[in-house]
Short mmCIF file of C-alpha atoms in Angstrom, two decimals:
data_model
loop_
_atom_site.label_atom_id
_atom_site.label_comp_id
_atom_site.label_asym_id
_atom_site.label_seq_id
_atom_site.Cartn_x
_atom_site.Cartn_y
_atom_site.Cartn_z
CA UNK A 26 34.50 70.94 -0.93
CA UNK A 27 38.02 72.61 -0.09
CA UNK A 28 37.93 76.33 0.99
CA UNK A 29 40.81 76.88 -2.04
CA UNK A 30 38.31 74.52 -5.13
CA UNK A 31 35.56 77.11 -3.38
CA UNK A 32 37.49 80.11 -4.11
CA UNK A 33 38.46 78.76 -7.44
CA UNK A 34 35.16 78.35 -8.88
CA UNK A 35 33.80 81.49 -7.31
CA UNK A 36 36.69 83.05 -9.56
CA UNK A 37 35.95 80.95 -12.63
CA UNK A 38 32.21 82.12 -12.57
CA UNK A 39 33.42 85.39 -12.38
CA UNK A 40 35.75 85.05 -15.29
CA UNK A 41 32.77 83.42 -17.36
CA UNK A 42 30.58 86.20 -16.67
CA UNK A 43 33.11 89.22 -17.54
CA UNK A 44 33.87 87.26 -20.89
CA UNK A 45 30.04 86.84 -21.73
CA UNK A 46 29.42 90.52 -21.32
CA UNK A 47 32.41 91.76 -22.90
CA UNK A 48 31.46 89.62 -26.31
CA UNK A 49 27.58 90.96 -25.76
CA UNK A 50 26.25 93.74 -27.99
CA UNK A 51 27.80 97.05 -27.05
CA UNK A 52 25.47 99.56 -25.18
CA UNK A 53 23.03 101.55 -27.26
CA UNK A 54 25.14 105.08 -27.28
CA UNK A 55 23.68 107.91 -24.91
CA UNK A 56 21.12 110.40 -26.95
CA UNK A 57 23.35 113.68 -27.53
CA UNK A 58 22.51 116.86 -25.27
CA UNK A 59 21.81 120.16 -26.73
CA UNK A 60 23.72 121.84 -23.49
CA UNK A 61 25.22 124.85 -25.87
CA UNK A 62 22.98 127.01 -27.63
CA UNK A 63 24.42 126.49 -30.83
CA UNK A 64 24.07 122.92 -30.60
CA UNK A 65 20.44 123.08 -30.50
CA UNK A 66 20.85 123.84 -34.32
CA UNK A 67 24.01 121.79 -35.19
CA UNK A 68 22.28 118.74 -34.05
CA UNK A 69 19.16 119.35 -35.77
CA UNK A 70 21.33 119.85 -39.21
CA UNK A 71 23.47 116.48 -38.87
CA UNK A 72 20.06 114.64 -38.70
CA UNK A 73 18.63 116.22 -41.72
CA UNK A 74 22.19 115.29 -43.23
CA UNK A 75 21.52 111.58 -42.36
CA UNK A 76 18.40 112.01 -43.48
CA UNK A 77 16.80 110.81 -39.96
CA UNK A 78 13.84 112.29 -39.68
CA UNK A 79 12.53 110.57 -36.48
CA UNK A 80 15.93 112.01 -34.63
CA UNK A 81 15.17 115.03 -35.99
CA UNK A 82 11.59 114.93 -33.90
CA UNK A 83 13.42 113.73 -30.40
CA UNK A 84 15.68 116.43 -30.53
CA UNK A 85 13.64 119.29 -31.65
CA UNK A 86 11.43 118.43 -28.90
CA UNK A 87 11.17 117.81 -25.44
CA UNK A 88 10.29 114.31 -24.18
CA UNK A 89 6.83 115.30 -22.83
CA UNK A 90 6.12 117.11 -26.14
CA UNK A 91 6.98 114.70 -28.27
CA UNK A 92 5.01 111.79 -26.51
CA UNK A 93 1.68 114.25 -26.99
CA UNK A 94 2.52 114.70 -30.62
CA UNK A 95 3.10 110.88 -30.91
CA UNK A 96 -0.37 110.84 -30.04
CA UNK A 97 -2.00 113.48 -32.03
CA UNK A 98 -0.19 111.59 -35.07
CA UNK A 99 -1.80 108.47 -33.93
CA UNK A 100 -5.14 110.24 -33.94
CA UNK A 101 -4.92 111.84 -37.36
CA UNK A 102 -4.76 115.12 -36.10
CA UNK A 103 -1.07 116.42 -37.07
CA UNK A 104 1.69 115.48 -39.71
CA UNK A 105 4.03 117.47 -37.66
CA UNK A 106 7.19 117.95 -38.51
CA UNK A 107 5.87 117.63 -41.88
CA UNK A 108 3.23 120.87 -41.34
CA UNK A 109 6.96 122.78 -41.51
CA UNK A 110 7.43 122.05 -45.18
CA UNK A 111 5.46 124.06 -47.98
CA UNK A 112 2.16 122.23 -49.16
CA UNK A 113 2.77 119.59 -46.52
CA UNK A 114 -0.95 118.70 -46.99
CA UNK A 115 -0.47 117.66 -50.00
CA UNK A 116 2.69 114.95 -48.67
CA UNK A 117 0.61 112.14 -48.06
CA UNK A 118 -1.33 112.16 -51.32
CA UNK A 119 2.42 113.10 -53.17
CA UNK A 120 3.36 109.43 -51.49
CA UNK A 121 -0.01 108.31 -52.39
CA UNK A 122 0.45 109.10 -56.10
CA UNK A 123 4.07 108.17 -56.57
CA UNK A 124 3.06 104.28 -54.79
CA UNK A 125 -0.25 104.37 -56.97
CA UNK A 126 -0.65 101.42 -59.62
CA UNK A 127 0.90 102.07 -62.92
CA UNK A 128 2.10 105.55 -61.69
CA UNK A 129 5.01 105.41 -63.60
CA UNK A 130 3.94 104.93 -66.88
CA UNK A 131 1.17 107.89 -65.91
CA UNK A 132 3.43 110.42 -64.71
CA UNK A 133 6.41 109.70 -67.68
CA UNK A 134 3.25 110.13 -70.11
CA UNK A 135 1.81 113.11 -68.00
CA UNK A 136 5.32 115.13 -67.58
CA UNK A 137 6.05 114.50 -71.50
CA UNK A 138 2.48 115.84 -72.38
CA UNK A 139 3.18 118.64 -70.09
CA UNK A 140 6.43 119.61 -69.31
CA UNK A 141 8.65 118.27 -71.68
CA UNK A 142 10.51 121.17 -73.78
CA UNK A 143 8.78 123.75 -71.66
CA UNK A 144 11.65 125.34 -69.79
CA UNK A 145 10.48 128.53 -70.76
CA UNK A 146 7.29 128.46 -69.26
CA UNK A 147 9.05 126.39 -65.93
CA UNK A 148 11.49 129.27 -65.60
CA UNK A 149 8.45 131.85 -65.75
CA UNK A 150 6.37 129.82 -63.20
CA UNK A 151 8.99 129.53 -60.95
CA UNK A 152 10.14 133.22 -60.96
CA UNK A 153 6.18 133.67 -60.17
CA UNK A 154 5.90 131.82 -57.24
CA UNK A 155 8.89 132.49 -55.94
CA UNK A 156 7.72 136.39 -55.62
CA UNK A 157 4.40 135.03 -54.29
CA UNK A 158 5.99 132.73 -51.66
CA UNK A 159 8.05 135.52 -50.45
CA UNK A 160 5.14 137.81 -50.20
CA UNK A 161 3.22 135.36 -48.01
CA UNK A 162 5.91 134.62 -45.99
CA UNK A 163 6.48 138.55 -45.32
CA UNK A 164 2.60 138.89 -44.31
CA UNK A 165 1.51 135.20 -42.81
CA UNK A 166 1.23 136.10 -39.17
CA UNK A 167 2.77 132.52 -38.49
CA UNK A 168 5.95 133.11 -38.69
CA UNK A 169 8.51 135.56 -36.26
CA UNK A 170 10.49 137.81 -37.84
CA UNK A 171 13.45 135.83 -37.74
CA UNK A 172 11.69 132.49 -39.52
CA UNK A 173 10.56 135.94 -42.41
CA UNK A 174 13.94 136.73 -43.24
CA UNK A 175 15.30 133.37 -42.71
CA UNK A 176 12.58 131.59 -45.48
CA UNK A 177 12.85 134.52 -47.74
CA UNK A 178 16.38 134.14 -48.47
CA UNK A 179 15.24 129.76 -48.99
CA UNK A 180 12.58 130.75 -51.68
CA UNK A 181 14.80 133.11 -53.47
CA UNK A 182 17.42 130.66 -53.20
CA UNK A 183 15.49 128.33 -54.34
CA UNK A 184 13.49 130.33 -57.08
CA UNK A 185 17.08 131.34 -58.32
CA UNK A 186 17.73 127.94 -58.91
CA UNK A 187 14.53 126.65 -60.89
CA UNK A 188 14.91 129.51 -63.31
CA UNK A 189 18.36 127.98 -64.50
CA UNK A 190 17.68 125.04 -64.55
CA UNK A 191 16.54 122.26 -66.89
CA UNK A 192 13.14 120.78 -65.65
CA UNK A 193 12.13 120.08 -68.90
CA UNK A 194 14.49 117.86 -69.80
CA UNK A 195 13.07 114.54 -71.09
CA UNK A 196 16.21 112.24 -69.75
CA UNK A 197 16.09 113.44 -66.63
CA UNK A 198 12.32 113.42 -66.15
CA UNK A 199 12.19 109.93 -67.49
CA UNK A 200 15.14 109.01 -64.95
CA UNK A 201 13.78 110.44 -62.15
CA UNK A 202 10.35 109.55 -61.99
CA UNK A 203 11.04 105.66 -61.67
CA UNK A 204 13.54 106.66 -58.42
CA UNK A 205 10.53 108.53 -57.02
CA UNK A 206 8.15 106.00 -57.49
CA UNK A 207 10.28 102.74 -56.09
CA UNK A 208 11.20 104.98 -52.95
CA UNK A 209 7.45 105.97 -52.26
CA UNK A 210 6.46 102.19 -52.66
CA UNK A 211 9.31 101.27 -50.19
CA UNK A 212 7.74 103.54 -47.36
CA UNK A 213 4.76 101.67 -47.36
CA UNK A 214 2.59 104.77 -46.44
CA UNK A 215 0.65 104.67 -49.77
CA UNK A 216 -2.79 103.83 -47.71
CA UNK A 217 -5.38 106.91 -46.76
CA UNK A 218 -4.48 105.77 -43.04
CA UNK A 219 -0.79 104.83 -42.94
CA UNK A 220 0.11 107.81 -41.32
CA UNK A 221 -2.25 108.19 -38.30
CA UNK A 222 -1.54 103.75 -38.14
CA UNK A 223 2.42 104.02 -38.20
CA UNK A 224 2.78 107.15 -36.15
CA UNK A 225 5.26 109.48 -36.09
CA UNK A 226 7.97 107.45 -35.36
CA UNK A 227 7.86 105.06 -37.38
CA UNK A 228 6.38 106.78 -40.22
CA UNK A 229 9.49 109.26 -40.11
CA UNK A 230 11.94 106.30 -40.11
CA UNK A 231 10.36 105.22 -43.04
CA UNK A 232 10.24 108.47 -45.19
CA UNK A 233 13.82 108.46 -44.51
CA UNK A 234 15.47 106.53 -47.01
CA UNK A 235 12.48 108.44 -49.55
CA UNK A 236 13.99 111.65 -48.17
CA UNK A 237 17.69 110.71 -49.32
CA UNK A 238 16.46 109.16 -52.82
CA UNK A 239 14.81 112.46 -53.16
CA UNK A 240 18.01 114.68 -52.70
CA UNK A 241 19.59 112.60 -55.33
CA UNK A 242 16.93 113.43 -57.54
CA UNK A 243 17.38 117.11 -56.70
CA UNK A 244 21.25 116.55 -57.42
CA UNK A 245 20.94 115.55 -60.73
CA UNK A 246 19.21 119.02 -61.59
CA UNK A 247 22.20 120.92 -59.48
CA UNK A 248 20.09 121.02 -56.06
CA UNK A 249 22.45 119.75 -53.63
CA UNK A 250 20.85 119.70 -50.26
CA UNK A 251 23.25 117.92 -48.51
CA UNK A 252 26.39 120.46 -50.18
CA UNK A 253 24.49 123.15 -47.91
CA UNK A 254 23.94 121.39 -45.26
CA UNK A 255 27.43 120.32 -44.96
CA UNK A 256 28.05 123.97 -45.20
CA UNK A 257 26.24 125.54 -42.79
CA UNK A 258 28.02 127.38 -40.56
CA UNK A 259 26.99 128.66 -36.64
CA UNK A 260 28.03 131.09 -34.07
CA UNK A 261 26.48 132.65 -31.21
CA UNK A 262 25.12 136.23 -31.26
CA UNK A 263 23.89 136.77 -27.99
CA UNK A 264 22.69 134.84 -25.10
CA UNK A 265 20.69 136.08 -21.86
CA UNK A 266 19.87 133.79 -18.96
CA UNK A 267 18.00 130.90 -20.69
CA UNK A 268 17.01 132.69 -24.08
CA UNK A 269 20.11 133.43 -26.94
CA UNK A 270 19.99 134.36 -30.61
CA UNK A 271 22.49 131.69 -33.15
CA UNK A 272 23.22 132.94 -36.39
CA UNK A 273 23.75 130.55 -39.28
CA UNK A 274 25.42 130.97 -42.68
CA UNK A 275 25.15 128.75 -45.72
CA UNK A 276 25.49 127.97 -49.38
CA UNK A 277 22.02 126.87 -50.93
CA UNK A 278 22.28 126.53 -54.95
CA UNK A 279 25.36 128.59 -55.14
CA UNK A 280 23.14 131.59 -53.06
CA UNK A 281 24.45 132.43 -49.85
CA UNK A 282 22.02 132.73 -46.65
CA UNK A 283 22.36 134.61 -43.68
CA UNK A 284 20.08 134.81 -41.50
CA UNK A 285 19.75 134.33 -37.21
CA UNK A 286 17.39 131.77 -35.12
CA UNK A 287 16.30 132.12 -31.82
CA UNK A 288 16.87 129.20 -29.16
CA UNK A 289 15.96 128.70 -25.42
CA UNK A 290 16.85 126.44 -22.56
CA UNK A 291 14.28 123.96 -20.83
CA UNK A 292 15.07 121.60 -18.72
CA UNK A 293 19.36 122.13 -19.17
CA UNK A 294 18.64 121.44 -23.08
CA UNK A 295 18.29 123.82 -25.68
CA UNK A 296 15.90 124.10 -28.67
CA UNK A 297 14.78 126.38 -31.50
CA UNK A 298 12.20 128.78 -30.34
CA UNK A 299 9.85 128.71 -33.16
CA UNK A 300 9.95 124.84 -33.86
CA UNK A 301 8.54 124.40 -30.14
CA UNK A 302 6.11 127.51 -30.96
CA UNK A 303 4.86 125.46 -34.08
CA UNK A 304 4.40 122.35 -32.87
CA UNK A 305 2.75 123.24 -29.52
CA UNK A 306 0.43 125.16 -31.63
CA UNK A 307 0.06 121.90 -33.70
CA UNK A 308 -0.54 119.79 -30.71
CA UNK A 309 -3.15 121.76 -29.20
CA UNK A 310 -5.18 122.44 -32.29
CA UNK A 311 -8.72 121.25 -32.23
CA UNK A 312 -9.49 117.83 -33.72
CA UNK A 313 -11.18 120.04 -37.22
CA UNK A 314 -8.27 122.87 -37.33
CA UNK A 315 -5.88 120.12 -37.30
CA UNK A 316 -7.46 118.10 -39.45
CA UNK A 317 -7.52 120.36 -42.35
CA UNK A 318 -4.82 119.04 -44.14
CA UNK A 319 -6.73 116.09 -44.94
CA UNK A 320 -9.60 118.07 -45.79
CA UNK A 321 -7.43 119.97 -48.19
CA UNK A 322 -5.64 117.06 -49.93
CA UNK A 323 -9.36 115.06 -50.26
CA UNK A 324 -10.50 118.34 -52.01
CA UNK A 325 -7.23 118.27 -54.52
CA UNK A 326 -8.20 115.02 -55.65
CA UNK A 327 -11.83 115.17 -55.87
CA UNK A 328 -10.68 118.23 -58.46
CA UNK A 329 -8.81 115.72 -60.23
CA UNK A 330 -11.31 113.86 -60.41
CA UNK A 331 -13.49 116.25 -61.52
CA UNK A 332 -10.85 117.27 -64.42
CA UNK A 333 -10.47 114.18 -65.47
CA UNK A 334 -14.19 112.68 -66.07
CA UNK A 335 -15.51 112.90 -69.51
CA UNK A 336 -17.01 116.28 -70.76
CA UNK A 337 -20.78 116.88 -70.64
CA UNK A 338 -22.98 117.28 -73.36
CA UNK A 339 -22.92 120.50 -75.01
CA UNK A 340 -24.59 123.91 -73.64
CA UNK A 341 -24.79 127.55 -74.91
CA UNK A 342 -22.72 129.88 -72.62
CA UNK A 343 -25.78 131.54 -70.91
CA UNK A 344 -27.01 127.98 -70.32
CA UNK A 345 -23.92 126.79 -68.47
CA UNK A 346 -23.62 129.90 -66.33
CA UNK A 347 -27.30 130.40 -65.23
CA UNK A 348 -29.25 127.59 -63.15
CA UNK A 349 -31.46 125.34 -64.89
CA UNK A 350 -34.60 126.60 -63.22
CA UNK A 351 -34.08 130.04 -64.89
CA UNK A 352 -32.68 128.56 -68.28
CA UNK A 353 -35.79 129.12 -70.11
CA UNK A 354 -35.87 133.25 -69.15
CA UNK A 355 -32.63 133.39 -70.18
CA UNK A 356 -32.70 132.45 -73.72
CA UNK A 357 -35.94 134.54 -74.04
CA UNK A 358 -34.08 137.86 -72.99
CA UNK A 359 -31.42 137.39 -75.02
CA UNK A 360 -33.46 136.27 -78.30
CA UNK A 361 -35.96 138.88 -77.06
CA UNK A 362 -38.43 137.14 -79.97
CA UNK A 363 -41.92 135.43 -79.44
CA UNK A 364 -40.96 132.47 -80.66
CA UNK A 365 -39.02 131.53 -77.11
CA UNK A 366 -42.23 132.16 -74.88
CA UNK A 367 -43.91 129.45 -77.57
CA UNK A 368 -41.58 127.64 -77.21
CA UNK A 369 -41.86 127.43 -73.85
CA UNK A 370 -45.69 127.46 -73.48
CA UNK A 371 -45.10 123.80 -75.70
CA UNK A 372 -42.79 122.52 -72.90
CA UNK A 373 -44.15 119.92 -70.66
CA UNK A 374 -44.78 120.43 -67.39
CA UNK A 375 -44.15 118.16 -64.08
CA UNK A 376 -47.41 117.22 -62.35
CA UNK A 377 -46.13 119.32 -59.66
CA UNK A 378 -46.81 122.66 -61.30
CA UNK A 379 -50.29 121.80 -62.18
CA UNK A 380 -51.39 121.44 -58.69
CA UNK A 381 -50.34 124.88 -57.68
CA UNK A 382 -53.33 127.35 -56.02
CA UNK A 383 -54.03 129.81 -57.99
CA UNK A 384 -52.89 132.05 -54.88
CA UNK A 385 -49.20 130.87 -55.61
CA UNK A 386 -49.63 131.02 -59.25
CA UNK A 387 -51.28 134.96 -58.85
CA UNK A 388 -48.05 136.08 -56.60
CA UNK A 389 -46.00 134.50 -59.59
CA UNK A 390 -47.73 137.03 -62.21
CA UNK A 391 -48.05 140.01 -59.87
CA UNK A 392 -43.61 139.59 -59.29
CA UNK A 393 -41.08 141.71 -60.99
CA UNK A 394 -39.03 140.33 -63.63
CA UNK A 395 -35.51 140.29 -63.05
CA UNK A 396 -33.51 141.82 -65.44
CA UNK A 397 -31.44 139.26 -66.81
CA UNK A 398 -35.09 137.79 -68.05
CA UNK A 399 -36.99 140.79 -69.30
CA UNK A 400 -37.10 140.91 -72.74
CA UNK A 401 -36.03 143.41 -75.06
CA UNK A 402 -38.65 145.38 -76.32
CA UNK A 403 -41.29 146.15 -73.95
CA UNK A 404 -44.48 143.71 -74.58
CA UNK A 405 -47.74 145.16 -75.22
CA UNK A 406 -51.40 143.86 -75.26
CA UNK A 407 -51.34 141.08 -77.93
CA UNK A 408 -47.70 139.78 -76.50
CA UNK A 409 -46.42 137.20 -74.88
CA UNK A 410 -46.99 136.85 -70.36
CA UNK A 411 -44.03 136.37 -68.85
CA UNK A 412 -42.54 132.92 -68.17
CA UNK A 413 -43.40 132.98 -64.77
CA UNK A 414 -47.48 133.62 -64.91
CA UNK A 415 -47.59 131.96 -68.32
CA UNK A 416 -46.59 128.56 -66.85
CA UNK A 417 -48.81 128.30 -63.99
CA UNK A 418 -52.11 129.66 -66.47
CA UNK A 419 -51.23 127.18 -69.44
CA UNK A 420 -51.01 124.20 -66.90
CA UNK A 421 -54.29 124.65 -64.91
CA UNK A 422 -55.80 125.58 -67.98
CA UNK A 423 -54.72 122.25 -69.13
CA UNK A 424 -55.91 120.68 -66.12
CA UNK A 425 -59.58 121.67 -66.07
CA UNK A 426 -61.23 123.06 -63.74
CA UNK A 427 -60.89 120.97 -61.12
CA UNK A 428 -57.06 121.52 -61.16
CA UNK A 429 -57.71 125.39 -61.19
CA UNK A 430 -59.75 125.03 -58.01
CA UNK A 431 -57.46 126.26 -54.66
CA UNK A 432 -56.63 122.96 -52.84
CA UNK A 433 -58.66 121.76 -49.72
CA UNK A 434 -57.18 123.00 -46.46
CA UNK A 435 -55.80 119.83 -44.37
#
């Protein structure tokens, strides 16, 4: 082959190859870099406003961080950054419920028999716990200053905004619940596991799109989460060496916010101070401290459960209150008649009590009667034993003798 056919095909190759990678897939673009202080919270905001909740985690974090939270999701032992939302213990069973069978013919039914037509009371809880929440916030040792003032201003925001609004309104309700429940069954985390299986990767990438049907829910009662995002607004305050304080200013439900966060620099990247505090403190928990939110959320529904099993047969109020071992006493000091202790003496006895020594049954007549049991005159010759020594006489006396004997020593 020709020195000039050489060169020609060395140049076609090279012509082939150029066109192949210039119709390729373009290059995944470069993760941003928080290299401005004030970008450590812009950045943070324009993933909540795409509603990417897995972004959210990378840059929040740094990469050796995140890798160790990765794991500690994995293992069951953190939700973070879930643990920053209120109730976030309760998330996975709120997923749970909306995916459940049937849930949204139960929860129309439930928030009709309810809530329906109850603004008034809605408006009244929701002043309530708005004081409440702002009260714990101001005295939970968990939070910095700056994360006190910042939340307070959310909750009254968002107090504000529940106490003019309609949340008893039937249309909406009935519109809203079927959006819920379609979105929770599309994240697939419905199991008792899914989180700890998916991690927190993936399990953020898929609460995204429930995330966004969410704020649409809020929207239709005049919540617009993504109006405030869109107008929050940042500046710098002050900055020294690798530490700097960012103000931020927004409109949340029509209530303005002003309040400051602090950032600092690691590794030529900036982050929030008190997200890195939190979720160090959430990867280093131990395996039972950070498991509590399962705890917690297996408690809630066993008290569901409990609610919702049918009612037990009917007791007097001193009966329910008092254990059943002391039931008897009871009803004998408030009658205060001689009729209970016949009553009683007629009651059959387990085999148990019969073989008692008479050493055990003699401490049993010698003890004080507690005062709930005493009746209320004070008994004299001819009247009734106490409860306690009458038992223990009437059954060895219905024993025999060889009952009443003390017991062999082994």
């Amino acid at each position: 082959m020709s020195i000039v056919r050489r060169v020609r095909m060395i140049c076609l190759s090279t012509a082939l190859l150029v066109a192949a990678a210039g119709c390729g897939p373009d290059p995944a673009p470069a993760e941003p870099v928080a290299s401005l202080p004030t970008q450590a919270v812009t950045q943070l905001v324009a993933d909540l406003r795409r509603n990417d909740l897995a972004g959210y985690a990378r840059h929040a974090l740094p990469p050796e961080l995140h890798a160790r939270l990765e794991t500690a999701w994995r293992e069951g032992r953190t939700t973070w950054p879930l643990t920053e939302l209120p109730l976030h213990d309760r998330f996975p069973t709120f997923i749970a419920a909306l995916a459940a069978q049937n849930a949204e013919r139960d929860l129309v039914a439930s928030f009709r028999r309810q809530f329906a037509g109850a603004d008034g009371e809605l408006h009244s809880a929701a002043r309530t716990l708005g004081v409440f929440a702002i009260q714990y916030v101001r005295s939970e040792a968990v939070y910095s200053d700056t994360e006190r003032d910042h939340h307070a201003q959310l909750i009254g925001a968002i107090s504000q905004w529940a106490q003019t609004t309609s949340l008893g309104d039937s249309a909406k309700g009935r519109a809203a619940i079927p959006q819920l429940v379609s979105a929770a069954r599309a994240t697939g985390l419905a199991a008792p596991d899914a989180f700890a299986h998916n991690g927190m990767d993936r399990s953020l990438r898929r609460l995204g799109p429930f995330v966004e049907r969410l704020k649409q829910v809020l929207g239709g009662y005049g919540l617009d989460l993504d109006a405030a995002l869109d107008s929050v607004d940042v500046t710098l305050a002050e900055q020294t060496g690798d530490t700097a304080r960012v103000r931020i200013r927004y409109q949340l439900a029509g209530e303005p916010v002003d309040a400051y966060v602090l950032v600092e620099r690691r590794q030529d990247r900036w982050y929030l101070s008190d997200v890195l505090r939190h979720a160090q403190a959430e990867v280093e928990a131990p395996p039972r401290a950070a498991s509590a939110a399962g705890q917690q959320a297996a408690w809630a529904r066993a008290v569901a459960n409990r609610k919702s099993a049918p009612p037990r047969p009917a007791a007097g109020k001193v009966e329910a209150a008092r254990p059943a071992a002391t039931l008897p006493d009871a009803g004998k000091a408030e009658s205060g008649k001689a009729e209970a202790g016949t009553a009683e003496a007629n009651t059959p006895e387990p085999a148990a009590k019969a073989e008692g020594s008479q050493a055990g049954a003699g401490k049993a007549a010698n003890a004080p009667t507690p005062a709930a049991a005493q009746p209320a005159a004070k008994p004299g010759a001819n009247s009734a034993a106490p409860a306690a020594a009458s038992k223990p006489a009437a059954a060895a006396a219905a024993a025999g003798p060889t009952a009443a004997a003390p017991p062999k020593p082994r």
